[in-house]
Structures are given as C-alpha cells and as structure tokens.
Coordinates of C-alpha atoms in Angstrom, one line a residue:
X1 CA -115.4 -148.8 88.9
X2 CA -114.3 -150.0 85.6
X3 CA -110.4 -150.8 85.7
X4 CA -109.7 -149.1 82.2
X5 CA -110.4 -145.7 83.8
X6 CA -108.3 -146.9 87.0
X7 CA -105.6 -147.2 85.5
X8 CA -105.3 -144.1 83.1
X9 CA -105.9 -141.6 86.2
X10 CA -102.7 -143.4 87.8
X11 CA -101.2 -143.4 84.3
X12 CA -101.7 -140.1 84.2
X13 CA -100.4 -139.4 88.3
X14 CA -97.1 -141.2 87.7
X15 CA -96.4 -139.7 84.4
X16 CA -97.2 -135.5 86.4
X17 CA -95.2 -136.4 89.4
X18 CA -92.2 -137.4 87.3
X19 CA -92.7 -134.3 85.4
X20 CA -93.0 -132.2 88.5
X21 CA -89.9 -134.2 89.3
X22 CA -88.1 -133.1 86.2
X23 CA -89.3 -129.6 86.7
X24 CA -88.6 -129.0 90.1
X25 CA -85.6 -127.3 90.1
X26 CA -87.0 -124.9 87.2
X27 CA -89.6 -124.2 89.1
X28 CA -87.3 -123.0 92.9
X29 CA -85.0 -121.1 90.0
X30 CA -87.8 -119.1 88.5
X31 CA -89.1 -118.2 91.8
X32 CA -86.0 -117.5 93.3
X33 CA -85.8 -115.1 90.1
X34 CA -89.2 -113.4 90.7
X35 CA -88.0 -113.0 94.6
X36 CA -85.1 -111.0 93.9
X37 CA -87.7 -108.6 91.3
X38 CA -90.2 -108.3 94.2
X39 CA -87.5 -107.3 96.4
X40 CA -85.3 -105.4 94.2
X41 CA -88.9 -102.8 93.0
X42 CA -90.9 -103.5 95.6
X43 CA -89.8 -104.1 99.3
X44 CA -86.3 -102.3 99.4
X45 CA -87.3 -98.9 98.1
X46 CA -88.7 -96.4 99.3
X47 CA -91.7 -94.1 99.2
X48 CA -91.4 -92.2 102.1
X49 CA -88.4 -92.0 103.8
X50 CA -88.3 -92.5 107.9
X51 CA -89.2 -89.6 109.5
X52 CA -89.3 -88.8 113.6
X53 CA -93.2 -90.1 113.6
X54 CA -94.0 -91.8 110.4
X55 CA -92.2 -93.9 108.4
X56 CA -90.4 -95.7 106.3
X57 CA -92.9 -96.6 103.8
X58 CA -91.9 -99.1 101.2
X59 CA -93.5 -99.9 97.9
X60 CA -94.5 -102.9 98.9
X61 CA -96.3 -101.6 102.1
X62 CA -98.1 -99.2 100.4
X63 CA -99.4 -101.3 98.1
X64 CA -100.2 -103.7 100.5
X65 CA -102.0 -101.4 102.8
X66 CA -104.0 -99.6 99.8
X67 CA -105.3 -103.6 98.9
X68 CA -106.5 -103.4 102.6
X69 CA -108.2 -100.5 102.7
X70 CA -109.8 -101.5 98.8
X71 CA -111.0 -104.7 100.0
X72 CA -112.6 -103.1 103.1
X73 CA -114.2 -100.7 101.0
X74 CA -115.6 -102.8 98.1
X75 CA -117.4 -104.7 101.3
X76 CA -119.0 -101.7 102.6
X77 CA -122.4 -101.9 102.0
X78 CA -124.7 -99.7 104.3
X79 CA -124.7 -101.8 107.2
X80 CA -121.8 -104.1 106.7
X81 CA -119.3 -101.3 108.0
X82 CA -120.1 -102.2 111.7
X83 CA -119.8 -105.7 111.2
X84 CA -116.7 -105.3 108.9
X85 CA -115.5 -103.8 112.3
X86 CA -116.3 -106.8 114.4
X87 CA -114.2 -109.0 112.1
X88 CA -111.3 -106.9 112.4
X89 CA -111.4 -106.9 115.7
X90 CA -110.5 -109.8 115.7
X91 CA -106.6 -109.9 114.8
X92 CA -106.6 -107.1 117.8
X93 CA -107.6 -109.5 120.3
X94 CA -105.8 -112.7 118.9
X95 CA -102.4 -112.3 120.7
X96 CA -102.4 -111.7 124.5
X97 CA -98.9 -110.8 123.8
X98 CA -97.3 -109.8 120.5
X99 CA -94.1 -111.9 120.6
X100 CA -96.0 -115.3 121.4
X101 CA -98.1 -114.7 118.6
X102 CA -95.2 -114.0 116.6
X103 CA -93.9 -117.2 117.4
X104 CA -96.8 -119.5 117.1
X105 CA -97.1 -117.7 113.3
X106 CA -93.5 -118.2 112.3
X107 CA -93.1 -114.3 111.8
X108 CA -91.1 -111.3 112.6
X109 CA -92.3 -109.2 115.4
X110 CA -91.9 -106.2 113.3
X111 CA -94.8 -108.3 110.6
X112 CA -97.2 -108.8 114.0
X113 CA -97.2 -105.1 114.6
X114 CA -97.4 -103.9 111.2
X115 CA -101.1 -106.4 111.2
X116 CA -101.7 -104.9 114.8
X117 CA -100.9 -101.4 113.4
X118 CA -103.1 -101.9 110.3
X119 CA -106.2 -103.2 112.1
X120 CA -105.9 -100.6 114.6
X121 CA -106.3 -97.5 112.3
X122 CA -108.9 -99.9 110.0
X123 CA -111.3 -100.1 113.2
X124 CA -112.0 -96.6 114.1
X125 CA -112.8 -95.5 110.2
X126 CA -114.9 -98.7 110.1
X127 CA -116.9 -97.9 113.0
X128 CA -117.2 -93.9 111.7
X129 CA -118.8 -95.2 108.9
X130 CA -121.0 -97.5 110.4
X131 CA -121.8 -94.0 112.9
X132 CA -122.0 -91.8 109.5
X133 CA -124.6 -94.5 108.4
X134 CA -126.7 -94.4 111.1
X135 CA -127.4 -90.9 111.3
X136 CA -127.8 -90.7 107.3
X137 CA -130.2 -93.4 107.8
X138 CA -131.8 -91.5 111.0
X139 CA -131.9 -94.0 113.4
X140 CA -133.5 -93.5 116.7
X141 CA -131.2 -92.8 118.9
X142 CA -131.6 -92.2 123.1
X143 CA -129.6 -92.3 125.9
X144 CA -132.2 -94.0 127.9
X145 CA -131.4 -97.2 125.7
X146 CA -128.8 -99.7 127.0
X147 CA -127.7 -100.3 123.9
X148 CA -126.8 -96.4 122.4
X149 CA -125.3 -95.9 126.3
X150 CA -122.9 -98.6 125.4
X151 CA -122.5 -97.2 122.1
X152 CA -121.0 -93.9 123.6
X153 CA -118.9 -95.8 125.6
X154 CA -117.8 -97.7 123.6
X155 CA -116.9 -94.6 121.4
X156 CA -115.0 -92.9 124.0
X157 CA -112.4 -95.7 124.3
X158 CA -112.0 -95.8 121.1
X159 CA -111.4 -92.1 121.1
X160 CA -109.1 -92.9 124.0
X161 CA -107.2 -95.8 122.2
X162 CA -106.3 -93.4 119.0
X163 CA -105.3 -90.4 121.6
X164 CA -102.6 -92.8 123.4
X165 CA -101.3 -94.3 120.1
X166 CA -99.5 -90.9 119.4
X167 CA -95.8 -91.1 120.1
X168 CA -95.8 -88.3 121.9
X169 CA -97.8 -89.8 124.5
X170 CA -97.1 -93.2 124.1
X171 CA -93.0 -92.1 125.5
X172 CA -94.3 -90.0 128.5
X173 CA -94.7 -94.1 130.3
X174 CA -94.5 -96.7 128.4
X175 CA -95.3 -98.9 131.0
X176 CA -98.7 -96.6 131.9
X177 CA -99.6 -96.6 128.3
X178 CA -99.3 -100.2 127.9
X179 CA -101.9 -101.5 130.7
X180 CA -104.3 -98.2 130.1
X181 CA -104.6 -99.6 126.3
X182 CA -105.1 -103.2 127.7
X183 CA -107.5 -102.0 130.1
X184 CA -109.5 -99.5 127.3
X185 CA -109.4 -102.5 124.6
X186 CA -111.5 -104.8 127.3
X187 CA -114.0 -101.8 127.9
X188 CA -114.3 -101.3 124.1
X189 CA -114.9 -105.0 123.7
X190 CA -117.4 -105.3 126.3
X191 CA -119.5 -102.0 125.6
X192 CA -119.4 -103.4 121.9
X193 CA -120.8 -106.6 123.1
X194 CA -123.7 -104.8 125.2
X195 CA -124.5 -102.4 122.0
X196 CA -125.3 -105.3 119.7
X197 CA -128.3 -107.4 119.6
X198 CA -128.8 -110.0 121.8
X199 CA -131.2 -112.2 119.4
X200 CA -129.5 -112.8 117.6
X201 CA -126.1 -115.4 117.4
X202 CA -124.6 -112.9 115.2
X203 CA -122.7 -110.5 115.0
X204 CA -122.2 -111.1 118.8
X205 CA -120.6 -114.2 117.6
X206 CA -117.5 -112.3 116.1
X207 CA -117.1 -111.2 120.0
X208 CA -117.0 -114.4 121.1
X209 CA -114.4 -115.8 118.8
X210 CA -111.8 -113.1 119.6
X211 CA -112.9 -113.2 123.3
X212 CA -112.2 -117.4 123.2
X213 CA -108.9 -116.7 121.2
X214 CA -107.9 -113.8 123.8
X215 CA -108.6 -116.4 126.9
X216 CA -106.9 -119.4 124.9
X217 CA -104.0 -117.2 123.9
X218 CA -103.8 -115.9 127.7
X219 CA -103.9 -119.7 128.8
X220 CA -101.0 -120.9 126.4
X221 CA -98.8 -117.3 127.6
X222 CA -99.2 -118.4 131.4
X223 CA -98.9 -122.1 130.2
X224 CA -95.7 -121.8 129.1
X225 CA -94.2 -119.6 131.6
X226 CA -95.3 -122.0 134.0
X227 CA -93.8 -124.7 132.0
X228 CA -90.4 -122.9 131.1
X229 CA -89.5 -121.8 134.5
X230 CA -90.0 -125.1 136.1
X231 CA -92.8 -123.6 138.4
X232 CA -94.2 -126.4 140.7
X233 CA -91.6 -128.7 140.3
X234 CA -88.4 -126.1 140.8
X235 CA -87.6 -123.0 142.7
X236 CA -87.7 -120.2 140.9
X237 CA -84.7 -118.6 138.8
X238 CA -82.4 -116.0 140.5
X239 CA -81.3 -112.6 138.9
X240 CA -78.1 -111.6 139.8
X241 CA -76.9 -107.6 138.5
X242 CA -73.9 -105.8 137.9
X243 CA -73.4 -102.6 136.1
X244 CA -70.0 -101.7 133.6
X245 CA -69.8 -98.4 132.1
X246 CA -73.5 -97.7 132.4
X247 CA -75.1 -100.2 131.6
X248 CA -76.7 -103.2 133.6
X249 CA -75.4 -107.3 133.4
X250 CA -78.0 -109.7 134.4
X251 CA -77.0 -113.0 135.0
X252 CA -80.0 -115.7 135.2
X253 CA -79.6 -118.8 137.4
X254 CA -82.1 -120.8 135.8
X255 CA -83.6 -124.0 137.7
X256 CA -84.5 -125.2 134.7
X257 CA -82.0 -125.7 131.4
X258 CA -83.0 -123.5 128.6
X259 CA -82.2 -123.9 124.8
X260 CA -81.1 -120.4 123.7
X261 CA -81.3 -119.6 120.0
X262 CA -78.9 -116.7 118.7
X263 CA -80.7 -113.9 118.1
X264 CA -83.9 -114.4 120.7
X265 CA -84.6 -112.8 123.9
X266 CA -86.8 -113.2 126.8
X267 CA -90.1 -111.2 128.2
X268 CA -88.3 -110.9 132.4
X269 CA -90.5 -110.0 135.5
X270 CA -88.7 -109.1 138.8
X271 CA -91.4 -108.3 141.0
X272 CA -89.1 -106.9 143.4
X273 CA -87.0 -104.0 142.0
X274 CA -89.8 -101.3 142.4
X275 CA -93.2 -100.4 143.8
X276 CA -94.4 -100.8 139.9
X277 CA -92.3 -103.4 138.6
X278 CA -94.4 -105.9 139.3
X279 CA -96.8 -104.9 136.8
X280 CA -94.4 -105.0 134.1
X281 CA -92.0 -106.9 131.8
X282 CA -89.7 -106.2 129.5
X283 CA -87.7 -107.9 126.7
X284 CA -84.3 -108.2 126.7
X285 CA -81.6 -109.7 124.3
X286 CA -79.8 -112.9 125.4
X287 CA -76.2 -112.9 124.6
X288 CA -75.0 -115.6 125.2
X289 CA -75.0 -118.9 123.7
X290 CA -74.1 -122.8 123.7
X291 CA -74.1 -125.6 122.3
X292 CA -77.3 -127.7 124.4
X293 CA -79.2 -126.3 127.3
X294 CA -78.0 -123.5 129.0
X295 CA -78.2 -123.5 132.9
X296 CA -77.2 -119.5 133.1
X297 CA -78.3 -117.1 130.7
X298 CA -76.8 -113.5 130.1
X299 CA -78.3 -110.4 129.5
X300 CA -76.7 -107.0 128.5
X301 CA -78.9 -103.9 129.3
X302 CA -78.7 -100.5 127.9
X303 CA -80.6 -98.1 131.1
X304 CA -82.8 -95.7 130.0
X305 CA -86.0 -94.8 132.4
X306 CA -88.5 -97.0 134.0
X307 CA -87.6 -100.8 135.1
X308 CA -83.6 -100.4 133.6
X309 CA -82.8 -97.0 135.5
X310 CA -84.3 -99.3 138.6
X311 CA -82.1 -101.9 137.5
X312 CA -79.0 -99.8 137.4
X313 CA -79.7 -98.2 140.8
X314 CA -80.2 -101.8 142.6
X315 CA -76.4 -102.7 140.7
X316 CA -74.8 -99.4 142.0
X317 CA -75.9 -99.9 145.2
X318 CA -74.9 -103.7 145.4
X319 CA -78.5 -105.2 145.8
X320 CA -78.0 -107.5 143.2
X321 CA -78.5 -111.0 145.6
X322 CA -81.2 -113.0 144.9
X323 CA -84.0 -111.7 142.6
X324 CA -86.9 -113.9 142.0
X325 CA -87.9 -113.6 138.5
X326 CA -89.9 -114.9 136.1
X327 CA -89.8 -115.2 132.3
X328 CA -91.6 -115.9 129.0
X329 CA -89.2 -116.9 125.7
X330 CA -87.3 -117.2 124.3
X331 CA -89.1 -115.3 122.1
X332 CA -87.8 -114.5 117.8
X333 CA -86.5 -115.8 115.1
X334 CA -83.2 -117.1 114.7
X335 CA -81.3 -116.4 111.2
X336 CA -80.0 -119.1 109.9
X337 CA -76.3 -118.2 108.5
X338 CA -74.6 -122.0 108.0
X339 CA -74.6 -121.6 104.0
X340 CA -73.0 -118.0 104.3
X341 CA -69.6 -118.0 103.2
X342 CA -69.1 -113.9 103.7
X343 CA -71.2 -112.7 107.0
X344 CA -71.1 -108.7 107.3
X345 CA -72.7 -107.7 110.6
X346 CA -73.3 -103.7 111.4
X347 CA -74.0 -102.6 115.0
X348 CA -74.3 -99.7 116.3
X349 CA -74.8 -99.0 120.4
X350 CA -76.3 -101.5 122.1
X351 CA -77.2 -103.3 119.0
X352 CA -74.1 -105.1 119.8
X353 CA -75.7 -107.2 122.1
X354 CA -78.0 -108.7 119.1
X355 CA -74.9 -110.1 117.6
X356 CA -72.3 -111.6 120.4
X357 CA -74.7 -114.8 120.1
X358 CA -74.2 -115.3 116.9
X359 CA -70.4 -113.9 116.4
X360 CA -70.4 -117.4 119.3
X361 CA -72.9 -119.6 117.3
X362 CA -70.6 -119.2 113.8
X363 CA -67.2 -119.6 115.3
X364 CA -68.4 -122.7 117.2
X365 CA -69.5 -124.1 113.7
X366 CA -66.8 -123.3 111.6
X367 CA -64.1 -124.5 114.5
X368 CA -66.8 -127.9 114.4
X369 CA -67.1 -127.4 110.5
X370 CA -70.7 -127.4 110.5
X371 CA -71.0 -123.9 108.7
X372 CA -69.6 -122.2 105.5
X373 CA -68.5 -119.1 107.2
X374 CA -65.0 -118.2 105.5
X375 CA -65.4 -114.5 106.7
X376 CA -67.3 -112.8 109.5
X377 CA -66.9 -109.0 109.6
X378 CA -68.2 -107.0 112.6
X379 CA -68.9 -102.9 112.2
X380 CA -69.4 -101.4 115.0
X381 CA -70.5 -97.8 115.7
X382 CA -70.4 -96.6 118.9
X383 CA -70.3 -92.5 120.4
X384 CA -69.1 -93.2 123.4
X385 CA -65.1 -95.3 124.2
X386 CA -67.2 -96.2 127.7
X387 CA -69.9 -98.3 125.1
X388 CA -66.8 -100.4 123.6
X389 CA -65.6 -101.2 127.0
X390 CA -68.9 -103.0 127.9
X391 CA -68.5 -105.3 125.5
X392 CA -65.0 -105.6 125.7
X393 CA -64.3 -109.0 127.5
X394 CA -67.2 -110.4 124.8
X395 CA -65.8 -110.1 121.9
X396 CA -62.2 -111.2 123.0
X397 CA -63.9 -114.6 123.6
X398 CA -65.2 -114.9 120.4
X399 CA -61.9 -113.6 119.0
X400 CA -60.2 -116.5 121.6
X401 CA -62.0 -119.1 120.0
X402 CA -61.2 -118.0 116.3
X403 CA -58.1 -120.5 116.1
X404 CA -58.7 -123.3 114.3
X405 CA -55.9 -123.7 111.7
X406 CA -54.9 -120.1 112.7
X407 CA -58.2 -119.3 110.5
X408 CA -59.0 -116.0 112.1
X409 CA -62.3 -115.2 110.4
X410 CA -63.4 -113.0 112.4
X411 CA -62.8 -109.3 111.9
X412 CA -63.9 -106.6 114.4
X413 CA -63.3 -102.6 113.3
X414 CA -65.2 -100.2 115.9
X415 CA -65.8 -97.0 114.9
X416 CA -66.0 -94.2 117.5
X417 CA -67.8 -91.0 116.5
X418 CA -64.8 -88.4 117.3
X419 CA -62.3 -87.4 115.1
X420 CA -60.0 -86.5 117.9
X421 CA -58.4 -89.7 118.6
X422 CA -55.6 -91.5 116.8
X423 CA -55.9 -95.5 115.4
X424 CA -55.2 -97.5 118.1
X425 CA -56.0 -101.4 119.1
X426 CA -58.4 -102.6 121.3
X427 CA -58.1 -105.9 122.9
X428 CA -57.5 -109.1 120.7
X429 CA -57.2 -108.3 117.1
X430 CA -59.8 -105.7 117.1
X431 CA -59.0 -101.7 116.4
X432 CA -60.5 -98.7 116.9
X433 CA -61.3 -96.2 114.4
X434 CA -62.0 -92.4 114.8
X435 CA -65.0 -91.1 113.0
X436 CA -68.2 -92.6 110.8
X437 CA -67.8 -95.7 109.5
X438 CA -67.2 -95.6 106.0
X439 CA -70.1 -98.3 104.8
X440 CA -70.3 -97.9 100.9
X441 CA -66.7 -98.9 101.1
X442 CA -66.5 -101.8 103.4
X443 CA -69.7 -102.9 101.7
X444 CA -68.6 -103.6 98.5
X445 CA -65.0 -104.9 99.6
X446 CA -67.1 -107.2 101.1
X447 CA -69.2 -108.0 98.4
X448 CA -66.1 -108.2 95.9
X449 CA -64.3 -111.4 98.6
X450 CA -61.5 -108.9 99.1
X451 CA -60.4 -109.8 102.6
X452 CA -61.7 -113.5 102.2
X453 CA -58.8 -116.1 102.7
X454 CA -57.7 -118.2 100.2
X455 CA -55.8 -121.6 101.2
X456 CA -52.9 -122.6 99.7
X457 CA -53.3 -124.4 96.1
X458 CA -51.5 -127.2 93.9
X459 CA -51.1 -125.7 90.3
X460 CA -49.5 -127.5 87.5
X461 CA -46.4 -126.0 86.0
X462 CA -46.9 -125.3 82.0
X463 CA -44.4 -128.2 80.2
X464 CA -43.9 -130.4 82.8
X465 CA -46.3 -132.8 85.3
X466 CA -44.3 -131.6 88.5
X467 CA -46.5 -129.8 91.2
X468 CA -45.8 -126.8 93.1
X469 CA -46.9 -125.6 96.0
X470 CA -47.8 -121.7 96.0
X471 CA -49.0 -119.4 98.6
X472 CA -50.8 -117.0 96.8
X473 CA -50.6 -114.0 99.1
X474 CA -53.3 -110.9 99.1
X475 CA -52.4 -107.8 98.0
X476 CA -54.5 -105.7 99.8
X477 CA -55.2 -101.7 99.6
X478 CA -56.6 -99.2 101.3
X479 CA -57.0 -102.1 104.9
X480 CA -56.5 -99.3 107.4
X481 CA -60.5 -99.1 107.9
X482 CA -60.9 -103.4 108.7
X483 CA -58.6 -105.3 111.6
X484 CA -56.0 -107.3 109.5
X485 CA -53.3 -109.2 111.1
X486 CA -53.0 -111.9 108.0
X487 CA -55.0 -111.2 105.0
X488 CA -54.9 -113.5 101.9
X489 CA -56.2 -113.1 98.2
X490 CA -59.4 -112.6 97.2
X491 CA -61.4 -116.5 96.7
X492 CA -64.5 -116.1 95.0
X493 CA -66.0 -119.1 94.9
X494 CA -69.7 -120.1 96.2
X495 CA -73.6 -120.6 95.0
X496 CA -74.3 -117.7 92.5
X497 CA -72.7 -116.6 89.4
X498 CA -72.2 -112.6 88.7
X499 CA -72.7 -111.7 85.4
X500 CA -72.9 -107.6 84.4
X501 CA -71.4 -106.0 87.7
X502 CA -68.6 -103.7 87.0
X503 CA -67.4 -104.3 90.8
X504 CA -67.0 -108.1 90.3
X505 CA -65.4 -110.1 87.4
X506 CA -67.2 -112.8 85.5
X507 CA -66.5 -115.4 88.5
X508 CA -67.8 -116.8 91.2
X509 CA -68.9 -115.2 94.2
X510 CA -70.1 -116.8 97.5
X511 CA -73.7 -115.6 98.8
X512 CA -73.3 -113.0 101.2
X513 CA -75.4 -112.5 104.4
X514 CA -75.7 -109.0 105.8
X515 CA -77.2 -108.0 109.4
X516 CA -78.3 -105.2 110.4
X517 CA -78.9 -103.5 114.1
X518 CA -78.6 -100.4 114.1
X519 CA -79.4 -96.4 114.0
X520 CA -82.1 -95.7 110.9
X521 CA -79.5 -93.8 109.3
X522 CA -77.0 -97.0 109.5
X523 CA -80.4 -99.4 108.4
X524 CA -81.3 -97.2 105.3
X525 CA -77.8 -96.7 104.0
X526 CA -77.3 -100.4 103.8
X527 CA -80.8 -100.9 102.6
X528 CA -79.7 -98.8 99.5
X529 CA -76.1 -100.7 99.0
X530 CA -77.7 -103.9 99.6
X531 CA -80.4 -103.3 96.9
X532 CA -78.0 -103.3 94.1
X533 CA -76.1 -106.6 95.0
X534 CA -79.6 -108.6 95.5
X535 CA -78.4 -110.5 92.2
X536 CA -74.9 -111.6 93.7
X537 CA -76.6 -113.3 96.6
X538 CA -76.4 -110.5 99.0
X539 CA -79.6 -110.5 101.6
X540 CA -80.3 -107.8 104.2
X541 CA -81.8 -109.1 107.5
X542 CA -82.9 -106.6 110.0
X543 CA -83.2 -107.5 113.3
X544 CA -85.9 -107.8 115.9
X545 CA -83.9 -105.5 118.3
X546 CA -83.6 -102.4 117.2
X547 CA -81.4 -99.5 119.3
X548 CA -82.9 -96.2 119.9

C-alpha cells in the first residue's frame, strides 16, 4: 500500500476523533433536548385515558403499535401471512419467564409485556389471513390429512389463548390461567410444527429457533435458581411468617448471601403452604436493604386470594417454622437516584413496600456522602389507619438513621382517606393527615426547593471586609400538609437552569426525581404535573410494582 494514502486516512481519523471530541458535549445536549420533546408530545400524554379493561394509551404507543401493524402489512403478500406468523412467534416463546428476560434485555417488565402483548394480538390476525388466503385461493382441504387435522388444532388453541386473555377470565385464577396458557402455547406450537411441511428446512425452521430459545431460556431460569439458592452445596433457605394488621411478613433465612438492589423483588416457591402451591410462584417486593450481601431478606405481603390468603392463614395459626423455599431474582431494575438533589416519592397502599428500600439506600448515602439527596419527601396514601401501622416500625428506622448533622431530609406526610379525624403524629417525625393528598400543591413546592435546607452562609458586609455569619431562616407557608420540625429557606441550586416558568425565578434549580407507586388515579395526576416541569429536570419513574 502506498504510504501517501496511509497517512492521509489516519490524517483524516485523528483530525474526526478530535472533532467528535470537540463536539461531544453538543451532541449529549441536543439529545438530551430532543428527549425532553419526545417525552413532553409523545410518551406522557395521552390518547386514551385508563379505563377498567383497556388502557392508557399514549402517543407514543399508538404510534408505535400502528408502525407494527404497517410493517406487518406492507409484508403480506399472499402467502407470507403464515410465515409472518411463524416469525412472530418467536418473541412469544423467547422468555420462559417474563422477568428473566427482562433482565437479560436491560428493560422494564412493563416494556417485556407490552412486546408479549403486541405479538400476542399480531399472531391470531396473522394466521386469519393466512386462513382467509387459503380459502380465497381454494385449497384442498380434508380432515383425513395430518396436516389440516393439526391445522384445526392448532386453531382451537389459539381460539382458546385469545378467550383466556380477557380480564374477566384471566381474575377468576390466576394461577389456573397461567399454566392453562403455558400448556395451550406448547399445543399451538407443536400442532403448528405438524401442519407445516416436512421437506422442507423452512418454515419449520422458525419453530426450531423459538423452540431452542424456549429450552435455553428454561435452562438459564433453572440455572440460576440452582445457582442462587446454593442448591447442592447448601441447605435450602427457610421462610419464616408473621402477619400485622392484615398483612403477611416473610422473613428469608438464606444459606446463601444475596446482593439486594432497592427496588427488585424475587419470584418465591413454598411448596408446602397448600395442596396447589407447589405449582406456583409469585413475586414479591424486597424491603429491605444493605450495604453488601444480605444473609436475611424481608418481604411485606398485601393478602388477597390464592397463595397470600394461604399465607395469612399459616401466620394466624402460628405455622410459620420452617418453610423450605425456593427463589428466582432478584429480578428489576434499580433506579439510580445518587445525582437527585430533591427525591419526591408517592405511595399509596402497599406500594409502600416498593420504597422502604430505597427511603434505606438514600439515607445510608447521604449519612456516607455518596449521594446528592438534600430532600427526600414521602406521600403516602393509605384508606385504612391499620395499613400505616404495618409499616410503622419501617419507616421510624429510616427516620432513626436521618441524623447526620441533625440533617433530617427525610419528610414523611401520610394521608388517610377520612375526613373524620383530626392532625395528629405518628411515630418519629411523621404526621398523619385526614383526607386526599393534595398533589398539585406539594408538587410544585417541591419543584420550586421550598422545603429544601439551606446551610448557613459567609456574606460580605457592603463597606467593610468583615464577615458575618447568618442563618438565613425559611419562611414557610401553608407547611401543615408536609412533616416539618426544622425547615430552612428555599436553596436552588443544581444541574439545570429554568428559564420561562412563572413558578420558579430565573435561578438555579436542582433536578428533581419523582416515583411513582401507586393507584392509576395517583399515577395519571402526577403524569400530568410532571409533564410541565420535564424542562426543570423533573423525571417521572413508575415502578415495576404496581398496587391494585
């Protein structure tokens, strides 16, 4: 190679990476721009609001669904409907188990489902084209044939699958529904499999590679149950259960250390409570949380039918020994919140038990200063005094370890839905409130660093080069709704700058990180506040656990 060449290609290299150098930072601001436009038009509003069996549809999700459905038409062509089929088959069969999948992709759980939910309703019109095709095209047809027997069964199941996807059905047993839909999607796959040709490598070959990614995704499930509960080389973990109020406390005595992320839970099979548990498992949250491995892990449990009403009996009637149990996780994604200076969490119910691991997580890092966190709020909104009580002894710890420098950052204001009960404290610097929570307010106090402390300041006197030190104390209004013992002024003061808000001045304000788990009322209200502050830095998450 001639060396003149050579040398202008790597002239040329050094002189577009130290442009893509210089640019760089361009670059991450123009698409942090363009995020806050997609999100602002396009993921936080609205089409269709949530309804009881449908619902809620964003822009975005529509328009990402009606690109789906496009592409699958513009590839229909006579025949290629049934084949189209095969191929979206595929994603179906790909995950043994939703939340390992999940995990292995990087994703929500809520993004798995909305792919599983997508292919699911993308199969059945595929195939009734490919059905509408044949007859248009009038294929032979007999029920002496192998192949069109197989066809009709593998029809019926289908039929079967889309009949047990209703709600309405779907609640009448979940845990029926769940391994009669397992068992119908291996009959659909095999009669498929038997319809199509056999000379041919394809399109049985599309069966094949979801069948080998349905066996290697069953092998890595049992593989790492196997490997996180020590099988083989411990005895097995031990389930221990009380019951507060209502609800169900499991305690795991794990033979094995675990590394608990806030935010995750685990998949748990006890074999033993009932006659049917042992074909079943069910996620719960983990709430607690610490630093390392974890040797016990705690679990808060709302009852409701099934396994947790089994649960609840065993703890009433004092069987809670020695379960054997077994368990997959922890499964989710954790949010990260270290760079979040304001932190505005909104429960309601049992959501609770989402955020008690974190609420642990950020005082641990601002007490070790390894987070930003200058204000964590906590709404909760419970119906029920008994529901508060559960948590009770909870969120006094985290309120116990919210000392350092008499900081108090944490704020807890519980909201119960009765309006015949005064204002009264409950437990360590948290109050209960009668009545809804007033969101829009506390949201944009939030937003505006109202309740945010600000430390004490040196500030030159005007005509002389003395200091003087000056506590600059909060005048606050309107602080009956949010726990204050010692509030300071308003320090706005972190990564964005506000320009054209009429609730903020032309100052710095901190990025604010808002999360959500809670009623759909509670989930679209903030959705609608939050979609006006995306700008300032203020990000909605919604969590994987969601209360009903």
């Amino acid at each position: 190679m001639d060396i003149i060449p050579a040398c202008a290609i790597s002239a040329g290299g050094i002189v577009f990476f130290l442009l893509l150098n210089r640019l760089h930072p361009y670059v991450f601001r123009f698409v942090g721009y363009l995020s806050v436009l997609v999100s602002k038009h396009l993921a936080y509003p609205y089409l269709l609001r949530r309804h009881r069996f449908f619902g809620p549809w964003s822009r975005a999700g529509v328009a990402l669904q009606i690109t789906f459905i496009s592409i699958n038409l513009f590839c229909i062509t006579g025949s290629r409907a049934g084949t189209l089929a095969l191929v979206t088959l595929i994603p179906l069969l790909a995950g043994a188990h939703h939340a390992l999948l999940a995990d292995l992709l990087g994703v929500s759980l809520q993004t798995i489902r909305l792919i599983h939910r997508s292919a699911g309703v993308a199969v059945p019109l595929l195939c009734l084209l490919h059905v509408l095709f044949a007859l248009t095209s009038k294929v032979s047809f007999s029920l002496d044939n192998t192949q069109d027997v197989f066809a009709v069964i593998g029809g019926s199941s289908l039929d079967l699958l889309l009949l047990l996807a209703f709600p309405i059905v779907r609640r009448l047993s979940y845990e029926v529904f769940l391994r009669t839909h397992q068992a119908l999607s291996l009959l659909l796959t095999y009669a498929i499999w038997r319809h199509l040709p056999s000379d041919k490598a394809f399109p049985r070959g599309y069966i094949y590679i979801s069948t080998g990614l349905f066996v290697a995704m069953l092998i890595l499930q049992a593989g790492s149950v196997v490997f996180q509960n020590g099988i083989f080389r411990h005895h097995l973990s031990r389930a221990a259960l009380t019951h507060d109020n209502g609800a169900v406390k499991v305690r795991l005595q794990l033979q094995k250390p675990l590394e608990i992320d806030p935010g995750t839970y685990i998949n748990l099979w006890m074999p033993a409570v009932s006659f049917g548990s042992f074909l079943q498992s069910h996620p719960f949250m983990v709430i607690s949380w610490g630093p390392g491995k974890q040797h016990i892990i705690d679990l808060l449990i709302e009852p409701q039918r099934g396994l947790t009403r089994d649960l609840l009996y065993h703890a009433k009637e004092d069987h809670a020994a020695n379960f054997l149990v077994l368990f997959s996780g922890p499964h989710g994604t954790s949010v990260a919140m270290d760079e979040y200076e304001s932190i505005l969490m909104v429960a309601s119910g049992f959501g609770i038990a989402t955020h008690l691991p974190y609420l642990k997580r950020l005082i641990y890092g601002y007490n070790s200063r390894r987070v930003q966190a200058r204000r964590i709020h906590l709404v909760w909104q419970i119906r029920h005094k008994a529901d508060a009580v559960v948590a009770q002894s909870l969120l006094n710890d985290a309120l116990e370890d919210d000392k350092l420098d008499d900081g108090c950052i944490l704020s807890i204001s519980i909201y119960l839905e009765s309006n015949d009960i005064p204002i009264f404290p409950f437990g360590k610097r948290a109050t209960i409130y009668p009545g809804v929570a007033p969101l829009s307010r506390i949201f944009h106090e939030e937003v505006m660093g109202k309740h945010i402390k600000k430390p004490e300041v040196d500030t030159i006197q005007h005509g002389t080069k003395a200091l003087e030190r000056q506590n600059l104390k909060a005048n606050v209004e309107d602080v009956e709704d949010i726990e204050s013992s010692t509030q300071a002024t308003t320090a706005r003061e972190g990564k964005m700058l506000v320009t054209g808000k009429p609730l903020v001045s032309r100052d710095r304000v901190r990025a604010n990180e808002l999360k959500v788990s809670g009623y759909n009322d509670v989930r679209d209200q903030l959705r609608d506040l939050t979609r006006e502050y995306l700008e300032e830095g203020v990000s909605l998450v919604e969590l994987d656990y969601q209360p009903n």
